[in-house]
Amino acid sequence: MDALRAFMPTSFGKQKTSRSSNAEQIEQRKRSPDQDRALEDAEKNSSVASPSARSSVPKAAKGLIEKTSSDSEDDEDDDEDDEEEFNRPDSKVIPISHEIILNEHSKTISAMALDPAGARLVTGGYDFNVCFWDFAGMDTRFKPFRSMEPCGAHQIHELKYSITGDKILIISGEAKARVYDRNGMEVAEYQKGDPYIRDLRLTTGHVASLTSGAWHPYVKDRFITSSTDGSIRLWDVENVRKQVDVIAYKTKERGGRTPVTAVAYSSDGKIIAGAGGDGTVSFYPSNGPFLRSTHTIENAHVRGTETSCITFSRDSQRMVTRGGDDTVKLWDMRNLKHPLSIAEDMVSLNSEVNVIFSPDERLILTGTGVKKNEGYGKIVMMNGDNLEIVRTVSVSQSSVVRVLWHDKLNQIVAGNADGTARVFYDPEASNKGAKLCATKTPKKRAVDDYEIDRPIITPHALPMFKEDKIRSNKRKQEKLRSDPVASHRPEMPLSGPGKGGKVGQSVIQHVLTDFAKDTMREEDPRAALLKYADVVEKDPQWITPAYKKNQPNAVFEDRAEEGEQRELKRKK
């Protein structure tokens, strides 16, 4: 009876999930309040210890986070314009109290992007895979709805959603950029240039591996790409055969070329910024001309290192760069001679490490690298004015390569070198995103959705209904060969090549061959002529009778032999 009772439904209709179960699941996703402190104490080089995951930042940054009443009054006028769109998250409460782990990649996650609405996340890594995550469609198993290798055996360097969120720009180690839609279907694959043409302006595409890319902030069908061939190219989504324009990056290096490691549009879309392998950062007007840069920062970072990221503030007045020389530099676009501030000892082990502004631009975030099992990779949060370290969040025992902070979700996403993507959130301060799937249990199997553990036998599969099978395949093949219908035997060819001009078998052709029988090929031509020799001698009809009247006797010319003629000539 117990086995039968298990198959019977206990209730009908849609059942509401209990609040107690959701609370338990939320508690399971909570990070330990002293987790960051314990990890930093174990490393013995912590910068700031945090008493709790949701607590405010240290006193050193009190002027940044805890504004006085006079400062808040000054900011009210600036915030009125932003309230028309939506209320941006405040940095006073950093959403790191809870986390979920997305574990699908087998190698380093080197690229991440969130769509403008915050509904989907796309990740790419060194394992050549690109995974599409839907927060509303996932449950606590945290599986992507699509995983693919769009660029073959090429590592993914950059992923960018368009401003409308319907297209994704994929930058990989190959020389061709690709655009996919939000569901993972290919939209366009762009042209590769001719590597044998020296002038970069004359090629129809990049001739070396890509490094970075970005969408135009206002024109939805325009994007740019950079490459190790030393060029920046402007593309139109609809034109896959050739770029719109080319920027040949100027350098003082020997050979006249240097790889362009990072590229970005300013927030107002008026400036294109590119970072070269020679340590320079150059700026070009987005509408041209592109013959030379308007400004160039010499020695922005150490020569020979890879500047991995360039990010502009919303007003395009400030710019922050992440260098391969383990530094983060803050620049004022109105004075590019010297940086406003420099943050050092920011270890960078990957060429895709990025740096971002917080939604309210009071903080600047970046990830730090560590060797495997030699420490903890961290998310470093710095003051947006002077790059003083406000707080560090230990993530895992691997490098933190990518960091995202979505302004609508108020959630932080970290892509790590161990192949995991960790989404940090706060149940009270965050909106949707990870909160939708953190408490969503997998769908239970329905009552009628069960499997029988014994084999299912169809009636016609029983031996009594089976036809006798021929054991030997040889006999079966011979039987089929003898049947012209089953073997589909073609019609036999006619005897003889071109016999009587026949191409088929019909009654008329048989009759015609009887009337006109061609035997000329079988006869000897000499024998055919000699059989008329006796007839001509006995009864000549053509040539001889014509000469009987005027020339009855044949007249022949008497010619001396050649020897006699020669002797006669000599005697004369």
Short mmCIF file of N, CA and C in Angstrom, two decimals, residues 418-514:
data_model
loop_
_atom_site.label_atom_id
_atom_site.label_comp_id
_atom_site.label_asym_id
_atom_site.label_seq_id
_atom_site.Cartn_x
_atom_site.Cartn_y
_atom_site.Cartn_z
N ASP A 418 39.63 30.02 -12.20
CA ASP A 418 39.28 28.62 -11.97
C ASP A 418 38.06 28.18 -12.77
N GLY A 419 37.55 29.05 -13.64
CA GLY A 419 36.42 28.70 -14.49
C GLY A 419 35.06 28.97 -13.89
N THR A 420 35.01 29.63 -12.73
CA THR A 420 33.73 29.93 -12.10
C THR A 420 33.42 31.42 -12.23
N ALA A 421 32.13 31.71 -12.29
CA ALA A 421 31.64 33.09 -12.25
C ALA A 421 30.79 33.22 -11.00
N ARG A 422 31.16 34.14 -10.13
CA ARG A 422 30.46 34.33 -8.86
C ARG A 422 29.66 35.63 -8.92
N VAL A 423 28.37 35.50 -8.61
CA VAL A 423 27.47 36.65 -8.61
C VAL A 423 27.19 37.02 -7.16
N PHE A 424 27.61 38.21 -6.75
CA PHE A 424 27.40 38.70 -5.39
C PHE A 424 26.18 39.62 -5.39
N TYR A 425 25.36 39.47 -4.38
CA TYR A 425 24.15 40.26 -4.30
C TYR A 425 23.75 40.45 -2.84
N ASP A 426 22.78 41.32 -2.63
CA ASP A 426 22.21 41.57 -1.31
C ASP A 426 20.70 41.42 -1.43
N PRO A 427 20.07 40.55 -0.62
CA PRO A 427 18.62 40.33 -0.76
C PRO A 427 17.80 41.60 -0.62
N GLU A 428 18.29 42.58 0.12
CA GLU A 428 17.52 43.80 0.36
C GLU A 428 17.86 44.90 -0.64
N ALA A 429 19.14 45.01 -1.01
CA ALA A 429 19.56 46.11 -1.87
C ALA A 429 19.57 45.76 -3.35
N SER A 430 19.62 44.47 -3.69
CA SER A 430 19.69 44.06 -5.09
C SER A 430 18.30 43.85 -5.67
N ASN A 431 18.24 43.85 -7.00
CA ASN A 431 16.98 43.67 -7.71
C ASN A 431 17.12 42.54 -8.72
N LYS A 432 16.21 41.58 -8.64
CA LYS A 432 16.12 40.49 -9.62
C LYS A 432 17.49 39.81 -9.79
N GLY A 433 17.85 39.49 -11.05
CA GLY A 433 19.14 38.86 -11.30
C GLY A 433 19.29 37.55 -10.55
N ALA A 434 20.33 37.44 -9.73
CA ALA A 434 20.61 36.21 -8.99
C ALA A 434 19.52 35.90 -7.98
N LYS A 435 18.77 36.88 -7.55
CA LYS A 435 17.70 36.62 -6.59
C LYS A 435 16.61 35.74 -7.19
N LEU A 436 16.44 35.78 -8.51
CA LEU A 436 15.39 34.99 -9.14
C LEU A 436 15.69 33.50 -9.13
N CYS A 437 16.95 33.15 -9.25
CA CYS A 437 17.30 31.73 -9.35
C CYS A 437 17.92 31.18 -8.07
N ALA A 438 18.28 32.04 -7.12
CA ALA A 438 18.93 31.55 -5.90
C ALA A 438 17.99 30.71 -5.05
N THR A 439 16.70 30.97 -5.13
CA THR A 439 15.72 30.23 -4.32
C THR A 439 14.76 29.41 -5.18
N LYS A 440 15.05 29.26 -6.44
CA LYS A 440 14.17 28.53 -7.34
C LYS A 440 14.63 27.08 -7.43
N THR A 441 13.90 26.20 -6.75
CA THR A 441 14.27 24.79 -6.72
C THR A 441 13.92 24.13 -8.05
N PRO A 442 14.63 23.06 -8.41
CA PRO A 442 14.30 22.35 -9.66
C PRO A 442 12.87 21.82 -9.63
N LYS A 443 12.28 21.75 -10.78
CA LYS A 443 10.90 21.29 -10.90
C LYS A 443 10.80 19.83 -10.50
N LYS A 444 9.83 19.54 -9.62
CA LYS A 444 9.63 18.17 -9.19
C LYS A 444 8.92 17.37 -10.27
N ARG A 445 9.21 16.08 -10.27
CA ARG A 445 8.60 15.21 -11.25
C ARG A 445 7.12 15.03 -10.96
N ALA A 446 6.31 15.11 -12.01
CA ALA A 446 4.88 14.97 -11.85
C ALA A 446 4.50 13.54 -11.49
N VAL A 447 3.23 13.38 -11.05
CA VAL A 447 2.78 12.05 -10.64
C VAL A 447 2.78 11.07 -11.81
N ASP A 448 2.36 11.54 -12.99
CA ASP A 448 2.29 10.66 -14.15
C ASP A 448 3.60 10.61 -14.93
N ASP A 449 4.61 11.27 -14.43
CA ASP A 449 5.90 11.28 -15.11
C ASP A 449 6.82 10.31 -14.38
N TYR A 450 6.68 9.01 -14.69
CA TYR A 450 7.50 8.00 -14.06
C TYR A 450 8.01 7.02 -15.11
N GLU A 451 9.02 6.31 -14.75
CA GLU A 451 9.65 5.37 -15.66
C GLU A 451 9.52 3.96 -15.09
N ILE A 452 9.27 3.01 -15.97
CA ILE A 452 9.17 1.60 -15.55
C ILE A 452 10.55 0.98 -15.64
N ASP A 453 10.92 0.26 -14.61
CA ASP A 453 12.26 -0.31 -14.54
C ASP A 453 12.36 -1.66 -15.23
N ARG A 454 11.33 -2.08 -15.99
CA ARG A 454 11.39 -3.34 -16.71
C ARG A 454 11.25 -3.05 -18.21
N PRO A 455 11.71 -3.96 -19.05
CA PRO A 455 11.64 -3.70 -20.50
C PRO A 455 10.20 -3.71 -21.01
N ILE A 456 9.92 -2.86 -21.97
CA ILE A 456 8.60 -2.78 -22.60
C ILE A 456 8.66 -3.56 -23.91
N ILE A 457 7.75 -4.55 -24.05
CA ILE A 457 7.75 -5.42 -25.23
C ILE A 457 6.51 -5.09 -26.06
N THR A 458 6.72 -4.72 -27.28
CA THR A 458 5.60 -4.49 -28.18
C THR A 458 5.09 -5.82 -28.72
N PRO A 459 3.81 -5.91 -29.10
CA PRO A 459 3.26 -7.23 -29.54
C PRO A 459 3.99 -7.82 -30.74
N HIS A 460 4.30 -7.00 -31.72
CA HIS A 460 4.92 -7.54 -32.93
C HIS A 460 6.40 -7.83 -32.74
N ALA A 461 6.94 -7.57 -31.56
CA ALA A 461 8.33 -7.92 -31.30
C ALA A 461 8.48 -9.34 -30.77
N LEU A 462 7.36 -10.02 -30.49
CA LEU A 462 7.43 -11.39 -29.99
C LEU A 462 7.85 -12.34 -31.10
N PRO A 463 8.49 -13.47 -30.75
CA PRO A 463 8.98 -14.41 -31.79
C PRO A 463 7.90 -14.97 -32.69
N MET A 464 6.68 -15.13 -32.16
CA MET A 464 5.63 -15.74 -32.98
C MET A 464 5.22 -14.84 -34.15
N PHE A 465 5.45 -13.55 -34.04
CA PHE A 465 5.07 -12.63 -35.12
C PHE A 465 6.23 -12.28 -36.04
N LYS A 466 7.38 -12.78 -35.75
CA LYS A 466 8.54 -12.45 -36.56
C LYS A 466 8.60 -13.34 -37.80
N GLU A 467 9.06 -12.79 -38.92
CA GLU A 467 9.23 -13.56 -40.15
C GLU A 467 10.55 -14.32 -40.10
N ASP A 468 10.56 -15.44 -40.84
CA ASP A 468 11.78 -16.24 -40.88
C ASP A 468 12.88 -15.46 -41.57
N LYS A 469 13.97 -15.40 -40.95
CA LYS A 469 15.10 -14.68 -41.50
C LYS A 469 16.09 -15.64 -42.14
N ILE A 470 16.63 -15.25 -43.25
CA ILE A 470 17.65 -16.06 -43.92
C ILE A 470 18.95 -15.89 -43.15
N ARG A 471 19.49 -17.00 -42.72
CA ARG A 471 20.70 -16.92 -41.91
C ARG A 471 21.89 -16.42 -42.70
N SER A 472 22.01 -16.89 -43.94
CA SER A 472 23.15 -16.52 -44.75
C SER A 472 22.81 -15.29 -45.60
N ASN A 473 23.61 -14.29 -45.52
CA ASN A 473 23.40 -13.11 -46.34
C ASN A 473 23.71 -13.36 -47.81
N LYS A 474 24.56 -14.37 -48.08
CA LYS A 474 24.92 -14.67 -49.45
C LYS A 474 23.72 -15.15 -50.25
N ARG A 475 22.97 -16.03 -49.69
CA ARG A 475 21.77 -16.53 -50.37
C ARG A 475 20.74 -15.41 -50.56
N LYS A 476 20.63 -14.58 -49.57
CA LYS A 476 19.69 -13.48 -49.69
C LYS A 476 20.08 -12.54 -50.82
N GLN A 477 21.38 -12.26 -50.95
CA GLN A 477 21.84 -11.39 -52.02
C GLN A 477 21.63 -12.04 -53.39
N GLU A 478 21.88 -13.35 -53.50
CA GLU A 478 21.66 -14.04 -54.77
C GLU A 478 20.20 -14.03 -55.17
N LYS A 479 19.33 -14.17 -54.21
CA LYS A 479 17.90 -14.16 -54.51
C LYS A 479 17.46 -12.79 -55.01
N LEU A 480 18.00 -11.76 -54.40
CA LEU A 480 17.66 -10.41 -54.85
C LEU A 480 18.24 -10.13 -56.23
N ARG A 481 19.42 -10.66 -56.52
CA ARG A 481 20.03 -10.44 -57.83
C ARG A 481 19.23 -11.08 -58.95
N SER A 482 18.66 -12.23 -58.66
CA SER A 482 17.89 -12.92 -59.70
C SER A 482 16.58 -12.23 -60.01
N ASP A 483 16.08 -11.43 -59.11
CA ASP A 483 14.83 -10.72 -59.33
C ASP A 483 15.16 -9.37 -59.97
N PRO A 484 14.80 -9.16 -61.26
CA PRO A 484 15.17 -7.89 -61.91
C PRO A 484 14.46 -6.67 -61.30
N VAL A 485 13.27 -6.90 -60.74
CA VAL A 485 12.55 -5.77 -60.15
C VAL A 485 13.18 -5.35 -58.83
N ALA A 486 13.48 -6.32 -57.98
CA ALA A 486 14.06 -6.00 -56.67
C ALA A 486 15.47 -5.46 -56.79
N SER A 487 16.22 -5.98 -57.77
CA SER A 487 17.60 -5.52 -57.93
C SER A 487 17.71 -4.27 -58.79
N HIS A 488 16.59 -3.81 -59.36
CA HIS A 488 16.58 -2.61 -60.22
C HIS A 488 17.61 -2.75 -61.34
N ARG A 489 17.50 -3.89 -62.09
CA ARG A 489 18.45 -4.16 -63.17
C ARG A 489 18.18 -3.23 -64.34
N PRO A 490 19.17 -2.54 -64.85
CA PRO A 490 18.96 -1.62 -65.99
C PRO A 490 18.82 -2.39 -67.29
N GLU A 491 18.35 -1.73 -68.37
CA GLU A 491 18.20 -2.36 -69.67
C GLU A 491 19.57 -2.67 -70.26
N MET A 492 19.67 -3.83 -70.92
CA MET A 492 20.93 -4.24 -71.51
C MET A 492 21.24 -3.39 -72.74
N PRO A 493 22.49 -3.12 -73.00
CA PRO A 493 22.84 -2.30 -74.17
C PRO A 493 22.63 -3.06 -75.48
N LEU A 494 22.50 -2.31 -76.60
CA LEU A 494 22.32 -2.92 -77.92
C LEU A 494 23.61 -3.56 -78.38
N SER A 495 23.48 -4.58 -79.22
CA SER A 495 24.67 -5.28 -79.72
C SER A 495 25.32 -4.48 -80.83
N GLY A 496 26.59 -4.22 -80.71
CA GLY A 496 27.33 -3.48 -81.74
C GLY A 496 27.25 -1.98 -81.51
N PRO A 497 28.35 -1.28 -81.80
CA PRO A 497 28.34 0.18 -81.60
C PRO A 497 27.57 0.87 -82.70
N GLY A 498 26.50 1.57 -82.34
CA GLY A 498 25.70 2.31 -83.31
C GLY A 498 25.08 1.44 -84.37
N LYS A 499 24.58 0.30 -83.99
CA LYS A 499 24.06 -0.66 -84.96
C LYS A 499 22.82 -0.10 -85.63
N GLY A 500 22.94 0.25 -86.88
CA GLY A 500 21.80 0.74 -87.64
C GLY A 500 21.21 2.02 -87.07
N GLY A 501 22.00 2.74 -86.27
CA GLY A 501 21.49 3.97 -85.67
C GLY A 501 20.45 3.74 -84.60
N LYS A 502 20.40 2.51 -84.04
CA LYS A 502 19.38 2.20 -83.05
C LYS A 502 19.77 2.77 -81.68
N VAL A 503 18.82 3.37 -81.04
CA VAL A 503 19.02 3.84 -79.67
C VAL A 503 17.99 3.22 -78.73
N GLY A 504 17.13 2.44 -79.28
CA GLY A 504 16.13 1.79 -78.45
C GLY A 504 15.61 0.55 -79.13
N GLN A 505 14.54 0.00 -78.61
CA GLN A 505 13.94 -1.20 -79.17
C GLN A 505 12.47 -0.91 -79.47
N SER A 506 12.21 -0.66 -80.79
CA SER A 506 10.83 -0.42 -81.20
C SER A 506 10.55 -1.21 -82.49
N VAL A 507 9.28 -1.36 -82.81
CA VAL A 507 8.87 -2.14 -83.98
C VAL A 507 9.33 -1.47 -85.27
N ILE A 508 9.24 -0.16 -85.36
CA ILE A 508 9.62 0.54 -86.59
C ILE A 508 11.10 0.37 -86.87
N GLN A 509 11.92 0.45 -85.84
CA GLN A 509 13.37 0.30 -86.04
C GLN A 509 13.71 -1.10 -86.50
N HIS A 510 13.00 -2.11 -86.04
CA HIS A 510 13.24 -3.48 -86.51
C HIS A 510 12.91 -3.60 -88.00
N VAL A 511 11.81 -2.97 -88.43
CA VAL A 511 11.42 -3.04 -89.85
C VAL A 511 12.42 -2.33 -90.73
N LEU A 512 12.90 -1.15 -90.31
CA LEU A 512 13.85 -0.40 -91.11
C LEU A 512 15.18 -1.12 -91.26
N THR A 513 15.60 -1.80 -90.27
CA THR A 513 16.87 -2.54 -90.36
C THR A 513 16.78 -3.69 -91.36
N ASP A 514 15.57 -4.24 -91.57
CA ASP A 514 15.41 -5.31 -92.56
C ASP A 514 15.48 -4.77 -93.98
#
